[in-house]
Coordinates of C-alpha atoms in Angstrom, one line a residue:
X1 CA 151.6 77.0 105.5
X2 CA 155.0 75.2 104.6
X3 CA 154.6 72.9 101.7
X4 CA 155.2 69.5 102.3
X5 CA 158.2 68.3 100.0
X6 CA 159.5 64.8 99.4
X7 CA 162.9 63.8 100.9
X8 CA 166.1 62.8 98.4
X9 CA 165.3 59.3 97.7
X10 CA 161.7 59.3 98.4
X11 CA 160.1 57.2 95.8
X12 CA 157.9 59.1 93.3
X13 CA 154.3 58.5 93.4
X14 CA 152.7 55.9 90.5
X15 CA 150.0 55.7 88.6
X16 CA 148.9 53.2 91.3
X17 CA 149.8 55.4 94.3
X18 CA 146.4 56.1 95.7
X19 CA 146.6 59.4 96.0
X20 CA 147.5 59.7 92.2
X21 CA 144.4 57.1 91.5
X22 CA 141.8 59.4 93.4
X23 CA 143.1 62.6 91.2
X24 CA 142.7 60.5 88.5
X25 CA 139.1 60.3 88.8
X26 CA 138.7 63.9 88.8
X27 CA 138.7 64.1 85.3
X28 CA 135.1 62.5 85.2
X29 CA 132.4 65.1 85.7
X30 CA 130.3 63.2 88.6
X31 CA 133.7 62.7 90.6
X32 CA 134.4 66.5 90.5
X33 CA 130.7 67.0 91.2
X34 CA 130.4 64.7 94.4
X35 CA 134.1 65.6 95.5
X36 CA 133.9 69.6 94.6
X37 CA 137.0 69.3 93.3
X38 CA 138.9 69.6 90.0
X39 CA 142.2 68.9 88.4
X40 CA 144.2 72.2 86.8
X41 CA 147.2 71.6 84.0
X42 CA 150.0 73.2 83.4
X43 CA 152.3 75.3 84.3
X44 CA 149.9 78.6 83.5
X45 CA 146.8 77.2 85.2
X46 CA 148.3 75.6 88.3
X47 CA 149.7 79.7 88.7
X48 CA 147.0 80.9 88.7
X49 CA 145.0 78.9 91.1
X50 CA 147.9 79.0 93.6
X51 CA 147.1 82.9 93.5
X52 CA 143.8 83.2 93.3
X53 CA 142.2 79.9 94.2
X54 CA 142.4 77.0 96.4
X55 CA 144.7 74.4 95.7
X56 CA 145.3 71.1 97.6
X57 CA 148.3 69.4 96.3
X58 CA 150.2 69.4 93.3
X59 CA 151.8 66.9 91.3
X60 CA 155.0 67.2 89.6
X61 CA 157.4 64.7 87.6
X62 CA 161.3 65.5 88.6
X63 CA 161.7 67.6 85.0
X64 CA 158.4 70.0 86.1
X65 CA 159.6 70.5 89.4
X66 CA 163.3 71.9 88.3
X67 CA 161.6 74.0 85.0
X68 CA 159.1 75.6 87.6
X69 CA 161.0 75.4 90.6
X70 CA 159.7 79.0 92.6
X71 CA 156.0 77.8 91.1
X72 CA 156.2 74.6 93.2
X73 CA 157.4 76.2 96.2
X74 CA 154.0 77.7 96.5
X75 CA 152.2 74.6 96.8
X76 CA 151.1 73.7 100.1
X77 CA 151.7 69.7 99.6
X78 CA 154.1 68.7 96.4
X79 CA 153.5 65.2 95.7
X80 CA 156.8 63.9 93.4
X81 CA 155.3 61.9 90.2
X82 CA 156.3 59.7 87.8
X83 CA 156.3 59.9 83.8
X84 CA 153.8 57.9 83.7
X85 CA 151.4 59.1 86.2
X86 CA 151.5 62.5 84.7
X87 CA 150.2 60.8 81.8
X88 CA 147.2 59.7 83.1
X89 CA 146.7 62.3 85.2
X90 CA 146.6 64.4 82.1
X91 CA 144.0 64.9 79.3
X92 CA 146.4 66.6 76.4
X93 CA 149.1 64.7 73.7
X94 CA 152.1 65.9 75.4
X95 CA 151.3 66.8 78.9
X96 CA 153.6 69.6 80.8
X97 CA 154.0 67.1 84.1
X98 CA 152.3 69.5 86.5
X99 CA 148.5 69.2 87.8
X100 CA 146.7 70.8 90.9
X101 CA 144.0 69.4 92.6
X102 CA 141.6 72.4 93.4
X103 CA 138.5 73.6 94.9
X104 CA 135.3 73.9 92.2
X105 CA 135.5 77.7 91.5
X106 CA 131.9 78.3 91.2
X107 CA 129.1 80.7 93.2
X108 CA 126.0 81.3 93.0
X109 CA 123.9 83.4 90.3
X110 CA 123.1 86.3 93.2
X111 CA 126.8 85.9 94.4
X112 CA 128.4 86.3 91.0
X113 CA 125.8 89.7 90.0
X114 CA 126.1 90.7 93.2
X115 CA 127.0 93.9 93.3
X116 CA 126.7 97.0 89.7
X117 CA 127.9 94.6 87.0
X118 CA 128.3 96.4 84.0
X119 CA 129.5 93.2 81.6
X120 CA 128.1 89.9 81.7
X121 CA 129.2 86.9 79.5
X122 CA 126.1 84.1 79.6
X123 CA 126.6 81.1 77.8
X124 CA 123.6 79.0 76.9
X125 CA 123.8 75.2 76.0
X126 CA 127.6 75.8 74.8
X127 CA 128.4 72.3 74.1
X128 CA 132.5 72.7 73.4
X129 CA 134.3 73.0 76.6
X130 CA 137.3 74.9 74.5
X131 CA 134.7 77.3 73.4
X132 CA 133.8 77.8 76.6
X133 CA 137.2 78.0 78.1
X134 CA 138.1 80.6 75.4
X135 CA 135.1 83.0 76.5
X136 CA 135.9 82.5 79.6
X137 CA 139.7 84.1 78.7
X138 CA 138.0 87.2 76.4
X139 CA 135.5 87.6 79.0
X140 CA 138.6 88.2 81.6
X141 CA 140.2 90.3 79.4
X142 CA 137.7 92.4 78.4
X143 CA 137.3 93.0 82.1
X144 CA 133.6 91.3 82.6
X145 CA 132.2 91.1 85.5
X146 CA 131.1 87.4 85.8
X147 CA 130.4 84.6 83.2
X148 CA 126.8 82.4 83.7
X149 CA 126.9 78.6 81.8
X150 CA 123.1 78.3 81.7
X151 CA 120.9 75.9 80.1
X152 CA 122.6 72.3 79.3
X153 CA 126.2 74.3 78.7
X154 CA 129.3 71.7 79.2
X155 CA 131.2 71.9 82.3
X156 CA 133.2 74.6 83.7
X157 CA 135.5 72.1 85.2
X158 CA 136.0 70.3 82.1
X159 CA 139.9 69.7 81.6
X160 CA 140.1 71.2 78.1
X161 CA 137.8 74.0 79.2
X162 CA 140.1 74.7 82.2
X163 CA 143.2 74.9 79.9
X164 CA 141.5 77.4 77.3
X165 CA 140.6 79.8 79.9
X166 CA 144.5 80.1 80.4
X167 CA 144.2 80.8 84.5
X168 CA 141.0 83.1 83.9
X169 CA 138.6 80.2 85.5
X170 CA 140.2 81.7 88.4
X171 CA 139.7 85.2 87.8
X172 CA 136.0 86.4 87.9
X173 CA 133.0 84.5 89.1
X174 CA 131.5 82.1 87.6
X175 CA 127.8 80.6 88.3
X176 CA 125.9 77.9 86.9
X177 CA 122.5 77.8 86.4
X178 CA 120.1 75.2 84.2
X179 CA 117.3 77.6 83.7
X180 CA 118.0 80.1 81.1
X181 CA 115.2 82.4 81.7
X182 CA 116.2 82.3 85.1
X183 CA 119.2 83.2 84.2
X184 CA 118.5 86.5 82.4
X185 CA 115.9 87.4 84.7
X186 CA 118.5 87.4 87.3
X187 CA 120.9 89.9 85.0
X188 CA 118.0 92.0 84.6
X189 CA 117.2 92.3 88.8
X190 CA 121.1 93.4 88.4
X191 CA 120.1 96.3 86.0
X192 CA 121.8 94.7 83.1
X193 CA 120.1 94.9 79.5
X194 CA 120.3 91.2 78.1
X195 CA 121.4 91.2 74.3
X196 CA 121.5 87.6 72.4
X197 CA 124.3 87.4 69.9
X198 CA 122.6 86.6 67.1
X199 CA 123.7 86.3 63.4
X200 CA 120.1 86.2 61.7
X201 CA 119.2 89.8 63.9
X202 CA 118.1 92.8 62.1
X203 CA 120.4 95.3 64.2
X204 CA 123.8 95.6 63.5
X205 CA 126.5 96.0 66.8
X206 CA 128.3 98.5 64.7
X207 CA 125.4 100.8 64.7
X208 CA 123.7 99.3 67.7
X209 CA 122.9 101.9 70.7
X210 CA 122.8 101.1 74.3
X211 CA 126.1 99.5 74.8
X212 CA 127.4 102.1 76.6
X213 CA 125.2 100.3 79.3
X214 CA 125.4 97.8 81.9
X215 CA 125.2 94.7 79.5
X216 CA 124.4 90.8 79.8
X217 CA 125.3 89.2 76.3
X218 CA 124.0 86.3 75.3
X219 CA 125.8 83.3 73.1
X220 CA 124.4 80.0 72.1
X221 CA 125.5 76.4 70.9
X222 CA 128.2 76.3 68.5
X223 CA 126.1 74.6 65.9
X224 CA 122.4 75.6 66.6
X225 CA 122.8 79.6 68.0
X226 CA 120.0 80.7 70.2
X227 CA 116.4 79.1 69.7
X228 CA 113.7 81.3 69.1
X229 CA 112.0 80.9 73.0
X230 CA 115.8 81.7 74.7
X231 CA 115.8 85.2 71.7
X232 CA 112.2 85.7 73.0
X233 CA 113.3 86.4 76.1
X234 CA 116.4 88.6 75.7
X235 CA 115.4 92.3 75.6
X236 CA 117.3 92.0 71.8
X237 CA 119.3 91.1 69.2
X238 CA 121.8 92.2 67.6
X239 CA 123.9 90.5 64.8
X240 CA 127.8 90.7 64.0
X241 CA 128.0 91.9 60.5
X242 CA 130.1 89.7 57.9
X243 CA 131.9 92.0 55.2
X244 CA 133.7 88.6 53.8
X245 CA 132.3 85.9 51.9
X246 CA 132.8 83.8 55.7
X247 CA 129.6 82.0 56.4
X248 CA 129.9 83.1 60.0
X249 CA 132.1 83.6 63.2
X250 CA 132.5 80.8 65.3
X251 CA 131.2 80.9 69.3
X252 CA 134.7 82.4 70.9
X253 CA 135.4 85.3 68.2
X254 CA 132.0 86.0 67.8
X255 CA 132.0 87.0 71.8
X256 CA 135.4 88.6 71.6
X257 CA 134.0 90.8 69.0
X258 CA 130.8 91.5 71.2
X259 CA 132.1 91.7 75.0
X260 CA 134.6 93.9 73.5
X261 CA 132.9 96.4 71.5
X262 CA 130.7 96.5 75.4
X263 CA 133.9 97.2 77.0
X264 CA 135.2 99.8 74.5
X265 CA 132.2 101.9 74.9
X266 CA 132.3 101.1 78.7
X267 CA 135.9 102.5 79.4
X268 CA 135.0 105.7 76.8

């Protein structure tokens, strides 16, 4: 499909155009819930979803367009924006002037372990969405399999948690599913081993055998970890150990630390 371009003197959209208005709404949750749709940012994500998801329409103010000229080539309408439209249409400080509206990215929990997974990111009740969006990115690059927001965890399709994951949103499934026990009895019907990150743990991951096999990690909130009937229910724990005086890792490092040490002894 050709992408619809404005003509030379075609006025750009406004924040009042309609179209601009209904996008707009996509940055609250219920709207991108009842619509199945989402807004991506920037020049990085909108990329990304052109290549690997399904986008729409993009917006662009006249500097985006010439900075990113072959990107907006690829979109299969380009809607012309103002300044000020990009504004709103945006949820940073300084926003890049380039947003796609998308298709929802996510599947369901048999679709997403579907398959021999052999890493598994599952993020309970994460509460920051650039947390989340940063998992999402180590999770990519640490070549997981899927990542599961279980419990109350924010939205995937949060605007700041789309920007973190830096295009990987698009890259590996991702499923969403309130019930955490659900959830890791679903990894477990995949023939993963479900391990909670957990910092009070008696077993070390430096020491700690069994990684060498299909894994489902665990992660909880920022602020309260895992509670004690979620770590029932993992098969264990194991704790990251602290050789500094740090009182401990935050959320996104601590899973880098984790899916990666999976993924070393995966690809050994």
């Amino acid at each position: 499909m050709s992408t619809q371009h404005s003509r030379p003197g075609d006025a750009l959209f406004t924040h009042r155009t309609p179209r601009v208005v209904a996008a707009r709404r996509l940055t609250r949750r219920a709207q991108r819930e009842e619509t199945g749709r989402f807004l991506a940012e920037g020049a990085q994500a909108v990329r990304e979803a052109l290549r690997y998801g399904r986008v729409h329409e993009v917006f662009a103010t006249e500097a985006a367009t010439g900075r990113h000229a072959e990107l907006v080539a690829e979109a299969p309408v380009l809607s012309p924006i103002t300044v000020r439209a990009a504004e709103l249409l945006s949820e940073t400080v300084s926003p890049q002037g380039l947003v796609a509206v998308c298709d929802t990215v996510t599947v369901s929990l048999t679709d997403a372990l579907a398959g021999r997974p052999r890493l598994v990111a599952v993020l309970a009740g994460i509460a920051d969405p650039g947390n989340a969006g940063t998992v999402l990115r180590v999770a990519d690059a640490a070549g997981a399999d899927a990542v599961v927001f279980a419990g109350t965890s924010v939205d995937v399709h949060n605007g700041k948690c789309v920007r973190a994951s830096t295009g990987s949103l698009f890259h590996l499934p991702v499923a969403v599913e309130p019930d955490v026990g659900a959830a890791l009895g679903a990894c477990r019907e995949a023939g993963l081993t479900t391990i909670a990150a957990d910092g009070r743990a008696e077993a070390d991951l430096t020491t700690a055998e069994g990684l060498d096999r299909p894994t489902a990690w665990l992660f909880g909130n920022e602020a309260h970890g895992l509670d004690d009937a979620v770590l029932a229910r993992a098969d264990r724990a194991v704790r990251v150990p602290l050789y500094g005086r740090a009182e401990s890792l935050n959320l996104a490092t601590a899973a880098a630390v984790c899916l990666y040490t999976s993924a070393v002894r995966h690809h050994s």
